[in-house]
């Protein structure tokens, strides 16, 4: 990934390393036009990648400030789509039709950072999570706003795994509110007025 350092786990202690070419447009069951963008995570302990081994976040101990010896390399390789410096907007509707799979430990997401991320970092740039799943809690989808010391949001519990089928995860962004949608239904709206009151005004 030429835009972001890959060894720091993206703040999430990820046990994966992002590789070019790991995200492919190809035929997929259930894709409306017969094709979809497929991102695959592969376990590489038994069959290491030819370009590896790859240094992961846990190769460095924040407690001691030193590298582990011997190094503990990433067990997984994966891909992601980064649209930094390619697309940005203020207000509007954004959605994606997504099907994610996985078990405990996976964290599929469709999310955005502010365009000033490289200048002021996170969380000052702001973050909007349109879809966050959790392989260990497969029935729930989350939509969240992140800023300094606040993360208002909401969740949609389907009562069954959201990972079994394709779903449309959307965001409606207006000057005075942000709404999160699931298959066209608004499940959480956060207003600008709400962010003026505790605890979100922190």
PDB file of C-alpha atoms in Angstrom:
ATOM      1  CA  UNK A   1       0.000   0.000   0.000  1.00  0.00           C
ATOM      2  CA  UNK A   2       1.856   3.123  -1.178  1.00  0.00           C
ATOM      3  CA  UNK A   3      -0.238   5.521   0.919  1.00  0.00           C
ATOM      4  CA  UNK A   4      -0.061   4.193   4.445  1.00  0.00           C
ATOM      5  CA  UNK A   5       2.432   2.231   6.544  1.00  0.00           C
ATOM      6  CA  UNK A   6       1.310  -1.353   6.698  1.00  0.00           C
ATOM      7  CA  UNK A   7       3.161  -2.673   9.718  1.00  0.00           C
ATOM      8  CA  UNK A   8       1.352  -0.682  12.387  1.00  0.00           C
ATOM      9  CA  UNK A   9      -1.948  -2.575  12.288  1.00  0.00           C
ATOM     10  CA  UNK A  10      -3.898   0.569  11.386  1.00  0.00           C
ATOM     11  CA  UNK A  11      -4.444   1.149  15.094  1.00  0.00           C
ATOM     12  CA  UNK A  12      -6.400  -2.094  15.356  1.00  0.00           C
ATOM     13  CA  UNK A  13      -3.562  -4.520  16.096  1.00  0.00           C
ATOM     14  CA  UNK A  14      -4.284  -6.304  12.840  1.00  0.00           C
ATOM     15  CA  UNK A  15      -2.497  -9.584  12.313  1.00  0.00           C
ATOM     16  CA  UNK A  16      -2.462  -9.087   8.546  1.00  0.00           C
ATOM     17  CA  UNK A  17      -0.268  -7.472   5.938  1.00  0.00           C
ATOM     18  CA  UNK A  18      -1.752  -5.725   2.909  1.00  0.00           C
ATOM     19  CA  UNK A  19      -0.354  -6.813  -0.447  1.00  0.00           C
ATOM     20  CA  UNK A  20      -0.848  -5.309  -3.931  1.00  0.00           C
ATOM     21  CA  UNK A  21      -3.069  -7.491  -6.078  1.00  0.00           C
ATOM     22  CA  UNK A  22      -4.941  -9.031  -3.146  1.00  0.00           C
ATOM     23  CA  UNK A  23      -8.113  -7.204  -4.204  1.00  0.00           C
ATOM     24  CA  UNK A  24      -9.561  -8.347  -7.524  1.00  0.00           C
ATOM     25  CA  UNK A  25     -12.655  -7.686  -9.617  1.00  0.00           C
ATOM     26  CA  UNK A  26     -13.972 -11.086 -10.602  1.00  0.00           C
ATOM     27  CA  UNK A  27     -17.107 -13.196 -10.990  1.00  0.00           C
ATOM     28  CA  UNK A  28     -19.002 -13.542  -7.732  1.00  0.00           C
ATOM     29  CA  UNK A  29     -22.221 -15.332  -6.823  1.00  0.00           C
ATOM     30  CA  UNK A  30     -24.918 -12.794  -6.047  1.00  0.00           C
ATOM     31  CA  UNK A  31     -23.182  -9.812  -7.633  1.00  0.00           C
ATOM     32  CA  UNK A  32     -25.838  -7.863  -9.537  1.00  0.00           C
ATOM     33  CA  UNK A  33     -23.764  -7.584 -12.720  1.00  0.00           C
ATOM     34  CA  UNK A  34     -22.047 -10.932 -12.297  1.00  0.00           C
ATOM     35  CA  UNK A  35     -18.860  -9.342 -11.000  1.00  0.00           C
ATOM     36  CA  UNK A  36     -17.745  -7.860  -7.732  1.00  0.00           C
ATOM     37  CA  UNK A  37     -14.690  -6.560  -5.976  1.00  0.00           C
ATOM     38  CA  UNK A  38     -13.328  -9.434  -3.911  1.00  0.00           C
ATOM     39  CA  UNK A  39     -10.971  -8.898  -0.986  1.00  0.00           C
ATOM     40  CA  UNK A  40      -9.543 -12.113   0.439  1.00  0.00           C
ATOM     41  CA  UNK A  41      -7.513 -12.770   3.568  1.00  0.00           C
ATOM     42  CA  UNK A  42      -5.229 -15.806   3.362  1.00  0.00           C
ATOM     43  CA  UNK A  43      -3.575 -17.662   6.196  1.00  0.00           C
ATOM     44  CA  UNK A  44       0.102 -18.002   5.370  1.00  0.00           C
ATOM     45  CA  UNK A  45       1.627 -19.992   8.214  1.00  0.00           C
ATOM     46  CA  UNK A  46       1.609 -23.339   6.418  1.00  0.00           C
ATOM     47  CA  UNK A  47       2.261 -21.795   2.983  1.00  0.00           C
ATOM     48  CA  UNK A  48       4.286 -18.588   3.416  1.00  0.00           C
ATOM     49  CA  UNK A  49       4.022 -15.939   0.727  1.00  0.00           C
ATOM     50  CA  UNK A  50       7.002 -15.837  -1.631  1.00  0.00           C
ATOM     51  CA  UNK A  51       7.638 -12.172  -0.813  1.00  0.00           C
ATOM     52  CA  UNK A  52       7.426 -12.693   2.954  1.00  0.00           C
ATOM     53  CA  UNK A  53       7.895 -12.843   5.822  1.00  0.00           C
ATOM     54  CA  UNK A  54       6.099  -9.608   6.653  1.00  0.00           C
ATOM     55  CA  UNK A  55       6.659  -7.581   9.795  1.00  0.00           C
ATOM     56  CA  UNK A  56       3.454  -7.139  11.803  1.00  0.00           C
ATOM     57  CA  UNK A  57       2.481  -4.876  14.680  1.00  0.00           C
ATOM     58  CA  UNK A  58       3.247  -7.596  17.202  1.00  0.00           C
ATOM     59  CA  UNK A  59       6.841  -7.843  15.977  1.00  0.00           C
ATOM     60  CA  UNK A  60       7.422  -4.722  18.089  1.00  0.00           C
ATOM     61  CA  UNK A  61       6.777  -4.559  21.822  1.00  0.00           C
ATOM     62  CA  UNK A  62       5.401  -1.202  22.968  1.00  0.00           C
ATOM     63  CA  UNK A  63       6.193  -2.295  26.532  1.00  0.00           C
ATOM     64  CA  UNK A  64       9.929  -2.767  25.985  1.00  0.00           C
ATOM     65  CA  UNK A  65      10.347  -0.602  22.894  1.00  0.00           C
ATOM     66  CA  UNK A  66      12.212  -3.440  21.195  1.00  0.00           C
ATOM     67  CA  UNK A  67      11.605  -5.937  18.426  1.00  0.00           C
ATOM     68  CA  UNK A  68      10.623  -9.429  19.412  1.00  0.00           C
ATOM     69  CA  UNK A  69      13.443 -11.891  18.932  1.00  0.00           C
ATOM     70  CA  UNK A  70      12.823 -13.998  16.986  1.00  0.00           C
ATOM     71  CA  UNK A  71      10.409 -11.761  15.017  1.00  0.00           C
ATOM     72  CA  UNK A  72       6.748 -12.722  15.050  1.00  0.00           C
ATOM     73  CA  UNK A  73       5.605 -12.207  11.478  1.00  0.00           C
ATOM     74  CA  UNK A  74       2.125 -11.677  10.051  1.00  0.00           C
ATOM     75  CA  UNK A  75       0.170 -14.897   9.691  1.00  0.00           C
ATOM     76  CA  UNK A  76      -2.292 -13.335   7.241  1.00  0.00           C
ATOM     77  CA  UNK A  77      -2.073 -11.390   3.995  1.00  0.00           C
ATOM     78  CA  UNK A  78      -4.982  -9.353   2.697  1.00  0.00           C
ATOM     79  CA  UNK A  79      -5.980  -6.334   0.622  1.00  0.00           C
ATOM     80  CA  UNK A  80      -7.933  -3.119   0.974  1.00  0.00           C
ATOM     81  CA  UNK A  81      -9.229  -0.365  -1.264  1.00  0.00           C
ATOM     82  CA  UNK A  82      -7.832   3.077  -0.438  1.00  0.00           C
ATOM     83  CA  UNK A  83      -9.408   6.088  -2.159  1.00  0.00           C
ATOM     84  CA  UNK A  84      -7.215   8.722  -0.495  1.00  0.00           C
ATOM     85  CA  UNK A  85      -6.652  11.702  -2.845  1.00  0.00           C
ATOM     86  CA  UNK A  86      -9.031  10.108  -5.344  1.00  0.00           C
ATOM     87  CA  UNK A  87     -12.493  10.941  -4.061  1.00  0.00           C
ATOM     88  CA  UNK A  88     -13.943  13.180  -1.382  1.00  0.00           C
ATOM     89  CA  UNK A  89     -17.236  14.909  -0.711  1.00  0.00           C
ATOM     90  CA  UNK A  90     -19.141  16.995   1.794  1.00  0.00           C
ATOM     91  CA  UNK A  91     -22.819  16.019   2.097  1.00  0.00           C
ATOM     92  CA  UNK A  92     -24.669  13.564  -0.057  1.00  0.00           C
ATOM     93  CA  UNK A  93     -25.591   9.895  -0.189  1.00  0.00           C
ATOM     94  CA  UNK A  94     -23.060   7.089  -0.287  1.00  0.00           C
ATOM     95  CA  UNK A  95     -23.758   3.371  -0.250  1.00  0.00           C
ATOM     96  CA  UNK A  96     -22.229   0.041  -1.134  1.00  0.00           C
ATOM     97  CA  UNK A  97     -23.650  -3.447  -1.573  1.00  0.00           C
ATOM     98  CA  UNK A  98     -21.440  -5.749   0.471  1.00  0.00           C
ATOM     99  CA  UNK A  99     -21.234  -9.356   1.540  1.00  0.00           C
ATOM    100  CA  UNK A 100     -18.630 -10.206   4.151  1.00  0.00           C
ATOM    101  CA  UNK A 101     -17.645 -13.532   5.578  1.00  0.00           C
ATOM    102  CA  UNK A 102     -15.492 -14.547   8.466  1.00  0.00           C
ATOM    103  CA  UNK A 103     -15.316 -15.798  12.012  1.00  0.00           C
ATOM    104  CA  UNK A 104     -14.154 -14.358  15.322  1.00  0.00           C
ATOM    105  CA  UNK A 105     -11.227 -12.042  14.739  1.00  0.00           C
ATOM    106  CA  UNK A 106     -12.412 -10.597  11.414  1.00  0.00           C
ATOM    107  CA  UNK A 107     -13.494  -6.958  11.208  1.00  0.00           C
ATOM    108  CA  UNK A 108     -14.922  -6.090   7.782  1.00  0.00           C
ATOM    109  CA  UNK A 109     -15.612  -2.392   7.260  1.00  0.00           C
ATOM    110  CA  UNK A 110     -16.679   0.317   4.799  1.00  0.00           C
ATOM    111  CA  UNK A 111     -15.529   3.651   6.193  1.00  0.00           C
ATOM    112  CA  UNK A 112     -14.127   7.117   5.552  1.00  0.00           C
ATOM    113  CA  UNK A 113     -11.483   9.477   6.937  1.00  0.00           C
ATOM    114  CA  UNK A 114     -11.332  13.254   6.560  1.00  0.00           C
ATOM    115  CA  UNK A 115      -9.255  14.534   3.641  1.00  0.00           C
ATOM    116  CA  UNK A 116      -6.878  16.279   6.080  1.00  0.00           C
ATOM    117  CA  UNK A 117      -5.828  12.946   7.622  1.00  0.00           C
ATOM    118  CA  UNK A 118      -2.205  13.258   6.487  1.00  0.00           C
ATOM    119  CA  UNK A 119      -1.965  16.766   8.002  1.00  0.00           C
ATOM    120  CA  UNK A 120      -3.612  16.402  11.406  1.00  0.00           C
ATOM    121  CA  UNK A 121      -3.979  12.645  11.860  1.00  0.00           C
ATOM    122  CA  UNK A 122      -6.701  10.685  13.567  1.00  0.00           C
ATOM    123  CA  UNK A 123      -9.102  11.377  15.196  1.00  0.00           C
ATOM    124  CA  UNK A 124      -8.851  15.098  14.396  1.00  0.00           C
ATOM    125  CA  UNK A 125      -9.590  14.421  10.738  1.00  0.00           C
ATOM    126  CA  UNK A 126     -12.827  12.681  11.678  1.00  0.00           C
ATOM    127  CA  UNK A 127     -13.995   9.196  10.745  1.00  0.00           C
ATOM    128  CA  UNK A 128     -17.347   7.924   9.532  1.00  0.00           C
ATOM    129  CA  UNK A 129     -17.909   4.176   9.709  1.00  0.00           C
ATOM    130  CA  UNK A 130     -20.749   3.320   7.342  1.00  0.00           C
ATOM    131  CA  UNK A 131     -20.476  -0.413   7.955  1.00  0.00           C
ATOM    132  CA  UNK A 132     -18.533  -2.267  10.585  1.00  0.00           C
ATOM    133  CA  UNK A 133     -19.068  -5.948  11.085  1.00  0.00           C
ATOM    134  CA  UNK A 134     -17.584  -8.361  13.580  1.00  0.00           C
ATOM    135  CA  UNK A 135     -17.066 -12.016  12.771  1.00  0.00           C
ATOM    136  CA  UNK A 136     -17.582 -12.876  16.440  1.00  0.00           C
ATOM    137  CA  UNK A 137     -20.924 -10.995  16.560  1.00  0.00           C
ATOM    138  CA  UNK A 138     -22.233 -11.724  13.057  1.00  0.00           C
ATOM    139  CA  UNK A 139     -25.823 -10.521  13.636  1.00  0.00           C
ATOM    140  CA  UNK A 140     -24.887  -6.851  14.147  1.00  0.00           C
ATOM    141  CA  UNK A 141     -23.862  -3.955  11.893  1.00  0.00           C
ATOM    142  CA  UNK A 142     -22.525  -0.690  13.325  1.00  0.00           C
ATOM    143  CA  UNK A 143     -22.475   2.872  12.008  1.00  0.00           C
ATOM    144  CA  UNK A 144     -20.318   5.314  13.970  1.00  0.00           C
ATOM    145  CA  UNK A 145     -18.825   8.817  13.975  1.00  0.00           C
ATOM    146  CA  UNK A 146     -15.356   9.325  15.453  1.00  0.00           C
ATOM    147  CA  UNK A 147     -13.817  12.589  16.630  1.00  0.00           C
ATOM    148  CA  UNK A 148     -11.994  13.827  19.700  1.00  0.00           C
ATOM    149  CA  UNK A 149     -13.353  11.824  22.653  1.00  0.00           C
ATOM    150  CA  UNK A 150     -16.670  10.985  21.046  1.00  0.00           C
ATOM    151  CA  UNK A 151     -18.045   8.163  18.968  1.00  0.00           C
ATOM    152  CA  UNK A 152     -21.833   8.423  18.681  1.00  0.00           C
ATOM    153  CA  UNK A 153     -23.476   5.854  16.509  1.00  0.00           C
ATOM    154  CA  UNK A 154     -25.961   3.064  16.297  1.00  0.00           C
ATOM    155  CA  UNK A 155     -26.338  -0.573  15.399  1.00  0.00           C
ATOM    156  CA  UNK A 156     -28.662  -2.773  13.406  1.00  0.00           C
ATOM    157  CA  UNK A 157     -29.277  -6.282  14.763  1.00  0.00           C
ATOM    158  CA  UNK A 158     -30.712  -8.493  12.066  1.00  0.00           C
ATOM    159  CA  UNK A 159     -31.473 -11.440  14.349  1.00  0.00           C
ATOM    160  CA  UNK A 160     -29.409 -13.635  12.052  1.00  0.00           C
ATOM    161  CA  UNK A 161     -25.983 -13.351  10.497  1.00  0.00           C
ATOM    162  CA  UNK A 162     -25.608 -10.282   8.281  1.00  0.00           C
ATOM    163  CA  UNK A 163     -22.710 -12.146   6.688  1.00  0.00           C
ATOM    164  CA  UNK A 164     -24.944 -14.741   5.035  1.00  0.00           C
ATOM    165  CA  UNK A 165     -26.297 -12.376   2.383  1.00  0.00           C
ATOM    166  CA  UNK A 166     -25.580  -9.210   0.419  1.00  0.00           C
ATOM    167  CA  UNK A 167     -26.751  -5.991   2.109  1.00  0.00           C
ATOM    168  CA  UNK A 168     -26.694  -2.311   1.188  1.00  0.00           C
ATOM    169  CA  UNK A 169     -24.949  -0.155   3.778  1.00  0.00           C
ATOM    170  CA  UNK A 170     -25.571   3.554   3.331  1.00  0.00           C
ATOM    171  CA  UNK A 171     -24.918   7.027   4.647  1.00  0.00           C
ATOM    172  CA  UNK A 172     -27.114  10.120   4.243  1.00  0.00           C
ATOM    173  CA  UNK A 173     -25.029  13.211   5.087  1.00  0.00           C
ATOM    174  CA  UNK A 174     -26.708  16.608   5.372  1.00  0.00           C
ATOM    175  CA  UNK A 175     -25.517  19.894   6.930  1.00  0.00           C
ATOM    176  CA  UNK A 176     -27.392  19.238  10.171  1.00  0.00           C
ATOM    177  CA  UNK A 177     -27.433  15.449  10.447  1.00  0.00           C
ATOM    178  CA  UNK A 178     -25.969  12.117   9.452  1.00  0.00           C
ATOM    179  CA  UNK A 179     -28.161   9.031   9.028  1.00  0.00           C
ATOM    180  CA  UNK A 180     -27.007   5.438   8.728  1.00  0.00           C
ATOM    181  CA  UNK A 181     -29.045   3.030   6.615  1.00  0.00           C
ATOM    182  CA  UNK A 182     -29.265  -0.729   6.237  1.00  0.00           C
ATOM    183  CA  UNK A 183     -30.951  -2.024   3.074  1.00  0.00           C
ATOM    184  CA  UNK A 184     -32.507   1.418   2.594  1.00  0.00           C
ATOM    185  CA  UNK A 185     -33.878   1.695   6.144  1.00  0.00           C
ATOM    186  CA  UNK A 186     -32.576   4.433   8.469  1.00  0.00           C
ATOM    187  CA  UNK A 187     -31.561   2.839  11.761  1.00  0.00           C
ATOM    188  CA  UNK A 188     -29.708   5.757  13.369  1.00  0.00           C
ATOM    189  CA  UNK A 189     -29.664   9.537  12.887  1.00  0.00           C
ATOM    190  CA  UNK A 190     -27.208  11.823  14.659  1.00  0.00           C
ATOM    191  CA  UNK A 191     -27.896  15.556  14.546  1.00  0.00           C
ATOM    192  CA  UNK A 192     -25.463  18.439  14.814  1.00  0.00           C
ATOM    193  CA  UNK A 193     -27.451  19.680  17.812  1.00  0.00           C
ATOM    194  CA  UNK A 194     -26.840  16.408  19.665  1.00  0.00           C
ATOM    195  CA  UNK A 195     -23.089  16.888  19.307  1.00  0.00           C
ATOM    196  CA  UNK A 196     -23.317  20.123  21.299  1.00  0.00           C
ATOM    197  CA  UNK A 197     -24.390  18.266  24.445  1.00  0.00           C
ATOM    198  CA  UNK A 198     -22.513  15.926  26.837  1.00  0.00           C
ATOM    199  CA  UNK A 199     -20.865  13.574  26.361  1.00  0.00           C
ATOM    200  CA  UNK A 200     -20.396  14.215  22.632  1.00  0.00           C
ATOM    201  CA  UNK A 201     -19.264  17.843  23.023  1.00  0.00           C
ATOM    202  CA  UNK A 202     -15.996  16.713  24.612  1.00  0.00           C
TER     203      UNK A 202
END
